[in-house]
Coordinates of C-alpha atoms in Angstrom, one line a residue:
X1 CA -208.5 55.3 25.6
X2 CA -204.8 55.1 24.5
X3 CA -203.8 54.3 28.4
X4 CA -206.3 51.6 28.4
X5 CA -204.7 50.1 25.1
X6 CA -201.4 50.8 26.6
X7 CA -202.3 49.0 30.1
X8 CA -204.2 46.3 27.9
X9 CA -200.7 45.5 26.2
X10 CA -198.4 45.1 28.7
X11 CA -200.8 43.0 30.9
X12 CA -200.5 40.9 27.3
X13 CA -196.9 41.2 27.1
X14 CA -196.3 40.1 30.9
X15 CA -198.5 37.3 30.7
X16 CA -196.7 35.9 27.3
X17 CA -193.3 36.3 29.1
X18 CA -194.6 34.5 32.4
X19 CA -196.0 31.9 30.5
X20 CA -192.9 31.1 28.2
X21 CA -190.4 31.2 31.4
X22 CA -193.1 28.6 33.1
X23 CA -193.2 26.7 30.1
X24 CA -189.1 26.3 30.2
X25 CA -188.4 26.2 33.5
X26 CA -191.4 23.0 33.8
X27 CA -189.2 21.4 30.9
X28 CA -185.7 22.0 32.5
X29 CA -187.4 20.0 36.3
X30 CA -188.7 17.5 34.0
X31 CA -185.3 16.5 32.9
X32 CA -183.7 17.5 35.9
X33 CA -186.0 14.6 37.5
X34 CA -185.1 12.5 35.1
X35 CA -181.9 12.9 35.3
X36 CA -182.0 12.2 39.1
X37 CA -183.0 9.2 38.5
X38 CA -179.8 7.6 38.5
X39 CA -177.3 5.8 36.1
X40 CA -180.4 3.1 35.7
X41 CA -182.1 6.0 33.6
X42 CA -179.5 5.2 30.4
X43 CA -180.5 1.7 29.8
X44 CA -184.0 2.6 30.1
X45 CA -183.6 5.6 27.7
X46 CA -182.0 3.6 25.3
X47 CA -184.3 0.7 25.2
X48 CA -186.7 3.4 24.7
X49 CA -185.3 4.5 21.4
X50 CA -184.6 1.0 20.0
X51 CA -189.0 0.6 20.7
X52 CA -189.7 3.3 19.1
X53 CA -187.2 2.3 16.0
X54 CA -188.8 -1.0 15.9
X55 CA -192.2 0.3 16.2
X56 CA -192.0 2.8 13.5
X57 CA -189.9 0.1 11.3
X58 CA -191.5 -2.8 11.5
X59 CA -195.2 -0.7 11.1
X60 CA -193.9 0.6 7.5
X61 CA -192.5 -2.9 6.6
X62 CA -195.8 -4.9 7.6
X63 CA -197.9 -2.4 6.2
X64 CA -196.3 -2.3 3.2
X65 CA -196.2 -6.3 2.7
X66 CA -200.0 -5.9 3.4
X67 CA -200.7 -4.0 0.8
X68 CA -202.2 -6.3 -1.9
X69 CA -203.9 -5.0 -5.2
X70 CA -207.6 -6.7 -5.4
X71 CA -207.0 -7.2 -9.7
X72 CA -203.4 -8.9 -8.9
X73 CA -204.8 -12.4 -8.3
X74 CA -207.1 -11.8 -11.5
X75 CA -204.5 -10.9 -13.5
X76 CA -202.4 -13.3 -12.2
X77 CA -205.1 -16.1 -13.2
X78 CA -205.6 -14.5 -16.6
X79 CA -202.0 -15.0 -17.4
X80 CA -201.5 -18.2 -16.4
X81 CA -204.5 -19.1 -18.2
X82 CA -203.3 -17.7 -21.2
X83 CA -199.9 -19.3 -20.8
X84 CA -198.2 -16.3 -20.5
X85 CA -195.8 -17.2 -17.3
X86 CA -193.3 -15.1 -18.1
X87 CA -195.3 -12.4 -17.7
X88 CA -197.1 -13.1 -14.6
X89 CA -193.5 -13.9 -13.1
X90 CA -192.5 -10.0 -14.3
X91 CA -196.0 -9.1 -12.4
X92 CA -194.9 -10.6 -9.6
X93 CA -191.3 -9.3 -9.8
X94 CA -192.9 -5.9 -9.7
X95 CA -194.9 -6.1 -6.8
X96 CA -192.0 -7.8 -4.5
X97 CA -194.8 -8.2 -1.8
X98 CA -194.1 -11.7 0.3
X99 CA -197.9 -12.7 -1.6
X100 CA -196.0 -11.9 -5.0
X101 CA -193.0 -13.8 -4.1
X102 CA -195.0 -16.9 -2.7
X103 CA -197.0 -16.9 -6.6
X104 CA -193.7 -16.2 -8.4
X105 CA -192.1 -19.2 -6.8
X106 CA -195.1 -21.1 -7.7
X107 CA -195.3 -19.8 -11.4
X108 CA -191.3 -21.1 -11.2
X109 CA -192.4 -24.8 -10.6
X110 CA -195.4 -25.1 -12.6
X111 CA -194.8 -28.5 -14.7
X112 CA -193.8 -30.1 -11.7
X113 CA -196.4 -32.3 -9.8
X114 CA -198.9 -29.8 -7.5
X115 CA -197.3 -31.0 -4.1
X116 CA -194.4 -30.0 -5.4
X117 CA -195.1 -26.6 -5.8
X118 CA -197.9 -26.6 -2.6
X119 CA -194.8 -27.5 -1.0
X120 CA -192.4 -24.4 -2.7
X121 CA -194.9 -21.8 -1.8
X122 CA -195.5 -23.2 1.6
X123 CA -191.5 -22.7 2.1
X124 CA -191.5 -19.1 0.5
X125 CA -194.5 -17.9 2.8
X126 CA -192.3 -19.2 5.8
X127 CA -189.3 -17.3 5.0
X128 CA -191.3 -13.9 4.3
X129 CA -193.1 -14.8 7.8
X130 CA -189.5 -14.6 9.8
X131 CA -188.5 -11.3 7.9
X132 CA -191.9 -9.8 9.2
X133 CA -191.2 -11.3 12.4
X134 CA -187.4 -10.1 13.1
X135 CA -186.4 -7.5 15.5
X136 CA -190.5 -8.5 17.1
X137 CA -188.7 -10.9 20.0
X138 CA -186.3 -7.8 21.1
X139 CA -190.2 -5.9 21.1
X140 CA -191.1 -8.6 23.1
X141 CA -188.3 -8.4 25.7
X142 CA -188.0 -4.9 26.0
X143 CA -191.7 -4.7 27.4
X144 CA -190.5 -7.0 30.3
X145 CA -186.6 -5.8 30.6
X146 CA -187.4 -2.0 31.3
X147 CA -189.9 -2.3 33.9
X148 CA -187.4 -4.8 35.7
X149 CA -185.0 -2.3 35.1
X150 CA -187.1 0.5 36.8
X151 CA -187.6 -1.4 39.6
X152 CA -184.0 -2.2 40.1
X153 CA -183.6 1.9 40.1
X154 CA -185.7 2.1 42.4
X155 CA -184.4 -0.1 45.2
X156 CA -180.7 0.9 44.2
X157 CA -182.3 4.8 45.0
X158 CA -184.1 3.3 48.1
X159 CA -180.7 2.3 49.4
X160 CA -179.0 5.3 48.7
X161 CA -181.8 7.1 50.4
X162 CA -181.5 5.0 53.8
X163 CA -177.8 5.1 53.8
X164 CA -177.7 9.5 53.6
X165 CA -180.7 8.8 56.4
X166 CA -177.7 7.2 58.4
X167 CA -175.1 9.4 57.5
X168 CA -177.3 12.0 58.8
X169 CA -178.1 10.8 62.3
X170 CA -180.5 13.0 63.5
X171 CA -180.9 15.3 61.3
X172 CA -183.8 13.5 59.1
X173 CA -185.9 15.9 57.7
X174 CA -189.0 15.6 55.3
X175 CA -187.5 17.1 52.5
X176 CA -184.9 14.3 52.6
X177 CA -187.0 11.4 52.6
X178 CA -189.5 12.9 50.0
X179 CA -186.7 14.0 47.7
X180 CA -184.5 10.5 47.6
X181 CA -188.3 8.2 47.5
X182 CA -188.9 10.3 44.6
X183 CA -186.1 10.2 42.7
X184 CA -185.8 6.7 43.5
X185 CA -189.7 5.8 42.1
X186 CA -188.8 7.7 39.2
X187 CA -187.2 5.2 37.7
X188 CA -190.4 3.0 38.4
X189 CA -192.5 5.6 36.0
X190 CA -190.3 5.4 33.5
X191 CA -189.4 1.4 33.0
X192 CA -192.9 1.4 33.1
X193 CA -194.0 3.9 30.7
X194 CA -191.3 2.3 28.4
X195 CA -192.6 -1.1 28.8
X196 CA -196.1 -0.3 28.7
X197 CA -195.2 1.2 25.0
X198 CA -193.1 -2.1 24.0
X199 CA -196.1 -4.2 24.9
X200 CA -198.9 -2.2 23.0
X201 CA -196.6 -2.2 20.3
X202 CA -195.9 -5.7 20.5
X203 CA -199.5 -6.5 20.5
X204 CA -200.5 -4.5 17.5
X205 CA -198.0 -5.8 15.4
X206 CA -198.4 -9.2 16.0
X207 CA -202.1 -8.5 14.9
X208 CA -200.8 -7.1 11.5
X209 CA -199.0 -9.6 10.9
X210 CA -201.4 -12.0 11.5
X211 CA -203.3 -10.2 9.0
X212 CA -200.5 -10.8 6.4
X213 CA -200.1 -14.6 7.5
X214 CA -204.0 -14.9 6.9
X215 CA -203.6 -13.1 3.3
X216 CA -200.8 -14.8 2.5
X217 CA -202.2 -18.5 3.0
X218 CA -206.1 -17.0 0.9
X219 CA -203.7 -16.0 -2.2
X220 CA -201.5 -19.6 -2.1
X221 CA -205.3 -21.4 -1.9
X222 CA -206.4 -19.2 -4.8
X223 CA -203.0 -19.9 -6.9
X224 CA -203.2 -23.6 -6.4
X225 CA -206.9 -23.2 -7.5
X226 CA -205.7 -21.5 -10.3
X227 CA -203.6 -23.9 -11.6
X228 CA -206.2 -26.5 -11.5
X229 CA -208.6 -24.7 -14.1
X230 CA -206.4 -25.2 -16.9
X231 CA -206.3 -28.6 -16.5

């Protein structure tokens, strides 16, 4: 019984050890491919990073202006009703959400003719729409910059290829031509793995913000609504 345990073990331990030196060695040819790829692989890798910096930054900040209390717009109304502007200003102030900051600049103007203040809350929601809006065009350009840049890598590689065919004369063998095709196409993959990312991410902000936009222009109708009551 203790020889089976004992057989049972290091069948265990083998198998642990073959699977962790598989598990490296697949990770060192994966960057050892990558790295093949050529001097075209740097640009790529860095637009890479700057998506996924934008991506994660602009997700937090869009989320985070889209994040609007359902009893802010009451209590905003009850204030105002009761003439207490200061404090719905201080409400505002608090929140510092681009919806707070369109109704404190609003609450600011409130005396003056209601065009007057359609008009300052119109140019309030603008402004907060560029800040949501910056860094989205670089986004935008990434998702068509690194699959152009791919292909450039892989025609640059495709040349190199056909020129070590030449320098070889007649000594072209198979393991030539499939190792420079595929280091050449690997630059291909990755422009287009890293563009492919850029573009979903593109998309799905744009929707969010479009979601803010649409929030944004529901709570300057309500405000303006608002300040018709009183009178």
């Amino acid at each position: 019984m203790s020889l089976i345990l004992q057989i049972v073990q290091d069948g265990a331990a083998a198998a642990d050890s073959l699977s962790s030196a598989s598990s490296s060695g697949g990770a060192l040819d994966v960057l050892k491919l990558i790295w093949k790829g050529g001097i075209v692989m740097i640009p790529i890798g860095i637009l890479f990073v700057i998506a996924i910096y934008l991506c994660i930054e602009r997700y937090l900040t869009i989320r985070k202006a889209g994040d609007l209390d359902s009893k802010f717009m009451g209590g905003i109304k009850e204030m105002v009703i009761d003439g207490d502007l200061k404090g719905a200003q201080r409400l505002c102030h608090d929140r510092a959400t681009p919806i707070a900051l369109m109704i404190e600049k609003g609450l600011s103007r409130i005396g003056k003719p209601l065009k007057d203040i359609s008009v300052a809350v119109e140019n309030v929601g603008k402004l907060e729409v560029y800040k949501l809006e910056k860094g989205m065009p670089i986004l935008a350009t990434i998702s068509g910059a690194a699959p152009m840049l791919g292909f450039l890598g892989t025609v640059t590689g495709m040349i190199r290829t056909f020129n070590q065919m030449q320098d070889s004369g007649q000594q072209i063998t198979a393991d030539l031509l499939s190792g420079g095709i595929g280091e050449a196409m690997m630059t291909t993959v990755a422009g287009l793995v890293v563009g492919i990312f850029a573009y979903i991410s593109y998309n799905l902000l744009s929707s969010m913000i479009n979601k803010v936009v649409y929030k944004m222009e529901a709570s300057s109708v309500e405000f303006l609504d608002i300040l018709h009551e009183p009178a």
